[in-house]
Amino acid sequence: HTDAPMRVAALCAIALLLAIVVAPPLLEATVLLAALHDAAHVLTFALIAALLCVLMEPRRAGLVALLVVVLVLAFGTELAQPCFAGATSIEVASMGDVGRDLLGGVIGVLTWFAFHHRRHGLWIPAALLLAAGLAPLAFTGWAYAQRALHPEIIWEARRATWQVFLEPRTDGTYSRMQSVPRLRFTATGDSYAGLSIREPPPDWRGYEALQVALANPGAAPIRINVRIDDQPRNTEYEDRFNRERTLPAGASVVWRIPMDEIGQGPKGRRLDLSDIRRVVIFLSPGSRGASFDLGSVRLERAP
């Protein structure tokens, strides 16, 4: 049986882990950090569940009680986050985190039983569940590796990175085209609906132009825009690059925008081509129900 000092140590460790989940450190939100955050939820609750096993030494009915405690802690930490986590914290309360917490809890319980009761057959499901919990982090790492190998590709529909670097939107829906490597965006709102590419390769110096492969699958013309930011914050219209183009019904084009033109986008200064932060492709206001297909966004090398 577990002695009293070990129980106290386990209880203190659980309290510390829960405090970190409820009030995490303030960090700059990036795609990689978000993936690390999700993986950390799985690992943290796996450790919490294992420590709870040290405290409770569950058997049969006690095992159900332990899982109920994990469930309560998972929901409780998510409900407490708005009160304790900073406004700019990467931690945002979500049901997805609750699911990751429960997955981690099951992993922790299986690991404890496999180790404490020498049930070696439980190592396999514990390892498989852990691999499932960490798979999104591995996928994100692969996406970053692709970006590093091909810095001229800002976004491409046929690459796995298409999903990782797209900012979640509430003004439209995404669907992948099966016949051609394109992503279709359909607007469900009227105000600047479109998609935003996060963390593009930042240094555009030495390139000749930006190429955006677009198609209009609809029966009416659409007005489509390209926006480029060199600031981490939301910038005003006059302080970024903006261009609008009308795309006829059924048209498919590669929109080529010279780099010098992009540099002259803001009023009163040049866009910092060494530190590009975001590329947004969107429909003009009043386009509810309209769609556009995006094949790729690439940088054209200078001759």
mmCIF file of C-alpha atoms in Angstrom, residues 20 26 52 65 72 75 98 101 111 114 126 134-135 159 191 217 229 235 254 265 268 272 292 295 297:
data_model
loop_
_atom_site.group_PDB
_atom_site.id
_atom_site.type_symbol
_atom_site.label_atom_id
_atom_site.label_comp_id
_atom_site.label_asym_id
_atom_site.label_seq_id
_atom_site.Cartn_x
_atom_site.Cartn_y
_atom_site.Cartn_z
ATOM 1 C CA ILE A 20 -1.081 24.917 -14.701
ATOM 2 C CA LEU A 26 0.965 33.589 -21.470
ATOM 3 C CA LEU A 52 -4.967 9.474 -8.673
ATOM 4 C CA ALA A 65 -15.089 6.321 -9.279
ATOM 5 C CA VAL A 72 -15.101 16.113 -13.129
ATOM 6 C CA PHE A 75 -14.875 19.723 -17.035
ATOM 7 C CA VAL A 98 -12.224 17.744 -22.326
ATOM 8 C CA ASP A 101 -8.216 15.112 -20.937
ATOM 9 C CA THR A 111 -0.307 2.612 -17.583
ATOM 10 C CA ALA A 114 0.151 -2.295 -16.416
ATOM 11 C CA ALA A 126 -1.943 2.484 -23.606
ATOM 12 C CA LEU A 134 0.093 12.791 -30.027
ATOM 13 C CA ALA A 135 -0.665 12.246 -33.748
ATOM 14 C CA ARG A 159 -0.154 19.229 -49.432
ATOM 15 C CA SER A 191 -18.904 40.467 -44.562
ATOM 16 C CA PRO A 217 -17.137 27.463 -59.734
ATOM 17 C CA ASP A 229 -0.195 41.890 -43.394
ATOM 18 C CA THR A 235 -4.134 46.436 -39.248
ATOM 19 C CA VAL A 254 -3.356 32.382 -61.773
ATOM 20 C CA GLY A 265 0.595 48.512 -50.528
ATOM 21 C CA GLY A 268 3.031 56.346 -46.174
ATOM 22 C CA ASP A 272 8.074 44.907 -44.645
ATOM 23 C CA PHE A 292 -14.225 30.166 -54.788
ATOM 24 C CA GLY A 295 -5.360 25.734 -55.662
ATOM 25 C CA VAL A 297 -0.464 30.469 -53.132
#
